[in-house]
Short mmCIF file of C-alpha atoms (C1' of nucleotides) in Angstrom, two decimals:
data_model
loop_
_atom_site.label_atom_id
_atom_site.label_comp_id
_atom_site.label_asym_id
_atom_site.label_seq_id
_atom_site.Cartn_x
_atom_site.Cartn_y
_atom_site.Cartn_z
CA UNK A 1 7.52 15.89 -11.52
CA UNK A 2 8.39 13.81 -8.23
CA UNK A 3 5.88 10.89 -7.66
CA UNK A 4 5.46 8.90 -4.66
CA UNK A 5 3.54 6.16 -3.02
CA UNK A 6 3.32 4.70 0.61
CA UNK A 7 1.12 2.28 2.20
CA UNK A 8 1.87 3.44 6.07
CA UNK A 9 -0.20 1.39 7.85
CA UNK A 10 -2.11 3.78 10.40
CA UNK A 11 -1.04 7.79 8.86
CA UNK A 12 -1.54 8.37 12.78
CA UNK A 13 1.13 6.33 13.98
CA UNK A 14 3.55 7.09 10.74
CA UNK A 15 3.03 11.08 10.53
CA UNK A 16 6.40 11.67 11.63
CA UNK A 17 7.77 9.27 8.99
CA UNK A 18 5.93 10.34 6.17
CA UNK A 19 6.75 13.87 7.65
CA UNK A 20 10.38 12.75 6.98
CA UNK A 21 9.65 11.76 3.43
CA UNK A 22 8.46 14.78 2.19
CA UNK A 23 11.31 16.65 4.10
CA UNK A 24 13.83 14.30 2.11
CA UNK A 25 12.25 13.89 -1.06
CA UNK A 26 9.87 16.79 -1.37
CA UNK A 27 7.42 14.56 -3.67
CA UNK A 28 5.09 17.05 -6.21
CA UNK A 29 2.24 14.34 -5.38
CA UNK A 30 2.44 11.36 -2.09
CA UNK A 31 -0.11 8.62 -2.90
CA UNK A 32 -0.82 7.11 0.80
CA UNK A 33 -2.92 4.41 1.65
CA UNK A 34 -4.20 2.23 4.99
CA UNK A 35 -4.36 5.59 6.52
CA UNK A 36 -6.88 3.96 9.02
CA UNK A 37 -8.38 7.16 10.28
CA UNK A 38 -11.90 8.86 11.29
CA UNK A 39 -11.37 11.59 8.19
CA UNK A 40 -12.11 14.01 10.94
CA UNK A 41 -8.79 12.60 12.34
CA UNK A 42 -6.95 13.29 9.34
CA UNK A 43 -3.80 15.07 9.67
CA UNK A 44 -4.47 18.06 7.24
CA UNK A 45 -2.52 20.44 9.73
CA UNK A 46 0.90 18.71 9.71
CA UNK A 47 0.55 18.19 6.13
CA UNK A 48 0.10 21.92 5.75
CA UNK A 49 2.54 23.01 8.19
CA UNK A 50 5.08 20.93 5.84
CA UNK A 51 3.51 22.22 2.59
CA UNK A 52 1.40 20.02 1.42
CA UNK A 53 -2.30 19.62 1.33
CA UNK A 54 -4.50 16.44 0.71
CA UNK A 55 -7.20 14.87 -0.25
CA UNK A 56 -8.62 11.91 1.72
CA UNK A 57 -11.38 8.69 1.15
CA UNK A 58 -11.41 7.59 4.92
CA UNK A 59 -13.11 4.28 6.67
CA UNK A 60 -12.18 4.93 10.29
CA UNK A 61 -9.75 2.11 11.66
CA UNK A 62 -9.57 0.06 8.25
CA UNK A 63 -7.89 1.21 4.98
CA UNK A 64 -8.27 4.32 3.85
CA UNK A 65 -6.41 6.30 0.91
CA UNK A 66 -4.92 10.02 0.06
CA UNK A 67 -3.58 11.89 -2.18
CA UNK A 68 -1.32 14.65 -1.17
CA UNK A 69 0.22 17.27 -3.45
CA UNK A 70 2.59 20.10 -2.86
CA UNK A 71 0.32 23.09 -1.43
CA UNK A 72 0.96 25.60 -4.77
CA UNK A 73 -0.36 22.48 -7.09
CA UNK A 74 -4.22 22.44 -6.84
CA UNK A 75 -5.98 19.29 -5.78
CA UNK A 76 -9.28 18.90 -8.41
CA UNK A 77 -11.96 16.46 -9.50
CA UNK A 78 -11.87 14.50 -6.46
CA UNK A 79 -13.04 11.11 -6.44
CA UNK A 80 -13.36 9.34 -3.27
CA UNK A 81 -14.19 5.17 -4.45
CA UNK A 82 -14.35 2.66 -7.47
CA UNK A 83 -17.00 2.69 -10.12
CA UNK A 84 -18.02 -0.84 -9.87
CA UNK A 85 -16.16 -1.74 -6.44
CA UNK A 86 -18.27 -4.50 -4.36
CA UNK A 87 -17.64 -2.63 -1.04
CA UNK A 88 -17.61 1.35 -1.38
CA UNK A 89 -17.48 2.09 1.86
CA UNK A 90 -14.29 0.65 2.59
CA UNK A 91 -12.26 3.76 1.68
CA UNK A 92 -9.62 2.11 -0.68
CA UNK A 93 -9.89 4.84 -3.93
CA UNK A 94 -9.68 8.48 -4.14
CA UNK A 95 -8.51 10.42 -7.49
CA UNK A 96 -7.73 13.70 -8.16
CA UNK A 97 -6.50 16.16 -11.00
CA UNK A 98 -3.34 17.82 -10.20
CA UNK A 99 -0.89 19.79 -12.31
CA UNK A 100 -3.01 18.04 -15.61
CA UNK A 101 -2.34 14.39 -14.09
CA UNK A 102 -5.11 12.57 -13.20
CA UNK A 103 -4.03 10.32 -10.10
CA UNK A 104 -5.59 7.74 -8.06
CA UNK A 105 -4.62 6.45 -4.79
CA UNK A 106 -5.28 2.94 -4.39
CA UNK A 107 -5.34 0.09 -1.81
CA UNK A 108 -6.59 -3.24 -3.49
CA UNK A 109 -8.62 -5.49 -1.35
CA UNK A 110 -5.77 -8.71 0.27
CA UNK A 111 -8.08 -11.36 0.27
CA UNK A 112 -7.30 -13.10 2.83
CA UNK A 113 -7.47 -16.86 1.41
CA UNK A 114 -7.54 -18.26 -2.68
CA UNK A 115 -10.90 -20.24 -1.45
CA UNK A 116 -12.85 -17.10 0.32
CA UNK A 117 -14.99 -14.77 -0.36
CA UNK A 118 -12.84 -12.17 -0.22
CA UNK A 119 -10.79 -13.30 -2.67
CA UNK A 120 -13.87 -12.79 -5.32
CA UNK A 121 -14.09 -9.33 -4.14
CA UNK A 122 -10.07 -8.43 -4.36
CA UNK A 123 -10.63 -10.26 -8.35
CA UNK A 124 -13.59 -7.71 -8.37
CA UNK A 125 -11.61 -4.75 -7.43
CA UNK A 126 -8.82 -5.48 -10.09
CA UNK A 127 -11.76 -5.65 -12.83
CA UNK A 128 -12.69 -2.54 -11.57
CA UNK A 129 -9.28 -0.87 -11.61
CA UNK A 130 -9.17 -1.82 -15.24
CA UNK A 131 -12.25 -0.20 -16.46
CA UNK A 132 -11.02 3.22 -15.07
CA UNK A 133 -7.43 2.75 -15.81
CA UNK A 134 -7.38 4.35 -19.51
CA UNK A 135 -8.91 7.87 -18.19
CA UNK A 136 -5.51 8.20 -15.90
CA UNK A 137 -2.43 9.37 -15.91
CA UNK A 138 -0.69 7.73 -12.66
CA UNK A 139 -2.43 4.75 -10.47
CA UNK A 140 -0.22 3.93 -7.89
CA UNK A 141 -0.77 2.44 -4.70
CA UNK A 142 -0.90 -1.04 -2.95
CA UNK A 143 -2.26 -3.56 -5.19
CA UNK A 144 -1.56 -6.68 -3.49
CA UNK A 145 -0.80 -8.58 -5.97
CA UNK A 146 3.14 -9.75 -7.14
CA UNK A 147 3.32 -9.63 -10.96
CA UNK A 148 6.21 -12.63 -11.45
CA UNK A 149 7.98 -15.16 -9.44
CA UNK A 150 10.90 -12.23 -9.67
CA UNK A 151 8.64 -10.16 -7.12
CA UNK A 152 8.40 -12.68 -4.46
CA UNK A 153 11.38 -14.21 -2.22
CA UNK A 154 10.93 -17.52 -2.24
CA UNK A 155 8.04 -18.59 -5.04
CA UNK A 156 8.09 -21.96 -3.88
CA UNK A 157 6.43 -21.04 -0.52
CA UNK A 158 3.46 -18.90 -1.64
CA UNK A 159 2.19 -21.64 -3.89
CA UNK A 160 -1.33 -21.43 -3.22
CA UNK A 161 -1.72 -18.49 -1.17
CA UNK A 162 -2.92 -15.43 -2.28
CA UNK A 163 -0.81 -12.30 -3.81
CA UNK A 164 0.83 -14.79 -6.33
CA UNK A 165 -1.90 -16.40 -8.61
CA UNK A 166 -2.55 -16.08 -12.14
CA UNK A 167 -6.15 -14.96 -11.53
CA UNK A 168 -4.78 -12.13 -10.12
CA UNK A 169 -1.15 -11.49 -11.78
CA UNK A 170 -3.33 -11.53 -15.06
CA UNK A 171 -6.19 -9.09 -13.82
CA UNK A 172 -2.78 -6.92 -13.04
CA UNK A 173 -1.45 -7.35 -16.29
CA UNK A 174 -5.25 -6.19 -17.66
CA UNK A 175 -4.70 -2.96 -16.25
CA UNK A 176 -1.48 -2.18 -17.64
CA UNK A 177 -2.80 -3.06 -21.21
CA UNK A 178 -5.52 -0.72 -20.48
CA UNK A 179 -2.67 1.86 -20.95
CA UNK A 180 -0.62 2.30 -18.57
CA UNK A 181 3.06 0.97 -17.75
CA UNK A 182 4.98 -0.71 -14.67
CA UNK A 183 7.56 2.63 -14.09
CA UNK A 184 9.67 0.18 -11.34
CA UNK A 185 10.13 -2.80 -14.15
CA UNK A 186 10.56 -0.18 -16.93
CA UNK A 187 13.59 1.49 -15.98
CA UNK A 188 14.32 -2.03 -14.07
CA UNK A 189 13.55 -5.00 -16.09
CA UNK A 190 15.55 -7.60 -13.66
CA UNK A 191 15.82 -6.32 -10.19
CA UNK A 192 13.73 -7.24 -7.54
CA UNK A 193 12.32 -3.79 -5.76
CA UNK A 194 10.64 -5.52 -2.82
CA UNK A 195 8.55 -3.06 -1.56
CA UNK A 196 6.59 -4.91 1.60
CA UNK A 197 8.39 -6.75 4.65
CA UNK A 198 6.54 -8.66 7.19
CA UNK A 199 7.00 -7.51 10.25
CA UNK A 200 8.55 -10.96 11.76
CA UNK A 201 11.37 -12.88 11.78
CA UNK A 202 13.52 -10.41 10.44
CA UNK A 203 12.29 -10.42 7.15
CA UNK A 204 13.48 -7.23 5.75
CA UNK A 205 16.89 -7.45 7.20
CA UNK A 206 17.11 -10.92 5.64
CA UNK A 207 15.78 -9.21 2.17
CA UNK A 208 12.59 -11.67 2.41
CA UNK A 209 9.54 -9.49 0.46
CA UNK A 210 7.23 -8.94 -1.97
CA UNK A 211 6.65 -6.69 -4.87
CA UNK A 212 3.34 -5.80 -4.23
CA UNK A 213 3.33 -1.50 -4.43
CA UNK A 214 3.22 0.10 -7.78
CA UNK A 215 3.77 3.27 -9.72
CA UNK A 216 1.88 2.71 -12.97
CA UNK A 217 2.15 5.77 -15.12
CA UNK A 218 0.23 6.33 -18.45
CA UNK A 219 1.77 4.92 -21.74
CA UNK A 220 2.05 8.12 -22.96
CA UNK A 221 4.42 9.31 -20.07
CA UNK A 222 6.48 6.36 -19.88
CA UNK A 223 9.49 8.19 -22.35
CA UNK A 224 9.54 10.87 -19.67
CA UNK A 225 10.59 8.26 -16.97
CA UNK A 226 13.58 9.62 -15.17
CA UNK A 227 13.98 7.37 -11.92
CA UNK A 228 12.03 4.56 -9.97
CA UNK A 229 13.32 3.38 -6.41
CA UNK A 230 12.31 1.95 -3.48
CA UNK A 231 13.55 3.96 -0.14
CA UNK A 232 14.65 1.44 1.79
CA UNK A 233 15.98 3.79 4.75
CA UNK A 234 12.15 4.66 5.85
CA UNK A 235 11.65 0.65 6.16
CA UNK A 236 14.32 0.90 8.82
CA UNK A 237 14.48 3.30 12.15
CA UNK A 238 11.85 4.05 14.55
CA UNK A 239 7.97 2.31 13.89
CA UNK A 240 8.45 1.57 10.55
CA UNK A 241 5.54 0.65 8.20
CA UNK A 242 5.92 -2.64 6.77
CA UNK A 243 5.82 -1.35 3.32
CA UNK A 244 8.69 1.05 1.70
CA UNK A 245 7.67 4.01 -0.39
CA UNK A 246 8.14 3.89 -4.16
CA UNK A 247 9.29 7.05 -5.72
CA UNK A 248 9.44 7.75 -9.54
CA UNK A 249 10.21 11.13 -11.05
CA UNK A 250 8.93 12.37 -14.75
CA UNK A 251 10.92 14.69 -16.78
"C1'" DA B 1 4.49 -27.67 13.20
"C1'" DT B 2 3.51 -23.33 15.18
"C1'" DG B 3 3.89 -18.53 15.71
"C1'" DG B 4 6.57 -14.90 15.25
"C1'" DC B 5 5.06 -8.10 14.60
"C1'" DA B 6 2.36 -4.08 14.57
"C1'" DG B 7 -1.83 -1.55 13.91
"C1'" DG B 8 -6.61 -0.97 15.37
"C1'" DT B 9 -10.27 -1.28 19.26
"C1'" DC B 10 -14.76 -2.99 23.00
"C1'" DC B 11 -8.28 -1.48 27.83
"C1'" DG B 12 -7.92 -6.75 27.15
"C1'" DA B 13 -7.86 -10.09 24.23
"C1'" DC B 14 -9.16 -10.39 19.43
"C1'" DC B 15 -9.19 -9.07 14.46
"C1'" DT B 16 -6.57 -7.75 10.27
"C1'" DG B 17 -2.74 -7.48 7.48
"C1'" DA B 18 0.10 -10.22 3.10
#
DNA sequence: ATGGCAGGTCCGACCTGA
């Protein structure tokens, strides 16, 4: 079973990308998120035409979350937001069943500044993601949040800012010991596997990132980790998104 | 020290992202 998660910022202006993605990889499930569509807009045809079907939890031009599965593996249960998330409406959860897995797609609140109210919410949303962690199988998405120093270029600069603190780094590590393991820093206990870029200054070319996009699969599936990697070549070429997929595959 | 890129939308600056 082929895994897969990519925040694309805007599915619109990625389609062709994430069209290349399933042509290359041919992922049984694609987690997407900051699809930042109308879910009227939602590409279900291209999907299709390529095999796949989805499921969507859609905000219009902010966030938004899918999951897509390959067309013969039905897509059932949906669940489109949080139980206990401060702001449902903002289209960052949907869940489904497929093949026996239960999956959620998830894009975690950034927070925008340690000292704002958003930052309470994004703390929030991690509380939440721990209560409904031990019913799933696979939670991966954008969680915007580095677990260690080892996830972030250069440490010494995001002192104080957001993505890096232990409030969140130990709501993060709450939701793995709610059951469910880190497949990247399983099968890779000392690499860094950026997996975001800012857009400026060159920043992926000169390998400056963040950990920040996960693949957590249940404890119970962890021995039937095969793979875990970070696709670097859809970070390069024509309109990238700023984040890299993550791909993990389960014997 | 600042802004730097790319997406969205109120089509022209402004907001958000991490």
């Amino acid at each position: 079973m082929k895994l897969a998660t990519w925040n694309v910022n805007s599915l619109k202006a990625r389609l062709p990308r994430v069209l290349e993605l399933l042509d290359k990889h041919g992922p049984d499930v694609l987690c997407l998120q900051e699809t930042k569509c109308e879910r009227e807009a939602f590409p279900h045809e291209a999907l299709a035409a390529a095999g796949y079907h989805a499921v969507e939890h859609s905000a219009g031009r902010w966030a938004g979350v899918a999951v897509a599965a390959r067309r013969d593996l039905p897509l059932e249960d949906v669940t489109r937001g949080l139980s206990g998330e401060v702001a449902p409406d903002e289209a960052r959860w949907v869940a489904a069943r497929v093949d026996g897995l239960h999956v959620a797609s998830a894009y975690v609140p950034n927070g925008r500044a340690v000292d704002s109210a958003e930052f309470g919410r994004k703390l929030a949303f991690l509380d939440a993601m721990r209560a409904a962690a031990p019913a799933l199988d696979v939670l991966a998405g954008d969680l915007n949040v580095t677990r260690a120093d080892l996830d972030v270029y250069d440490p010494l600069a995001f002192a104080g800012s957001t993505h890096v603190t232990p409030e969140e780094r130990s709501r993060l590590e709450g939701v793995l010991q709610a059951g469910l393991v880190d497949a990247y820093r399983e099968l890779h206990p000392d690499e860094v596997g950026f997996t975001w870029w800012d857009y400026r200054q060159g920043h992926f070319h000169r390998r400056m990132g963040l950990r920040i996009d996960y693949l957590l699969v249940g404890a119970a599936h962890a021995p039937r980790l095969r793979s875990c990697g970070i696709d670097r070549d859809l970070r390069k070429g024509p309109k990238p998104s700023d984040h890299a997929p993550l791909l993990a595959e389960l014997a």
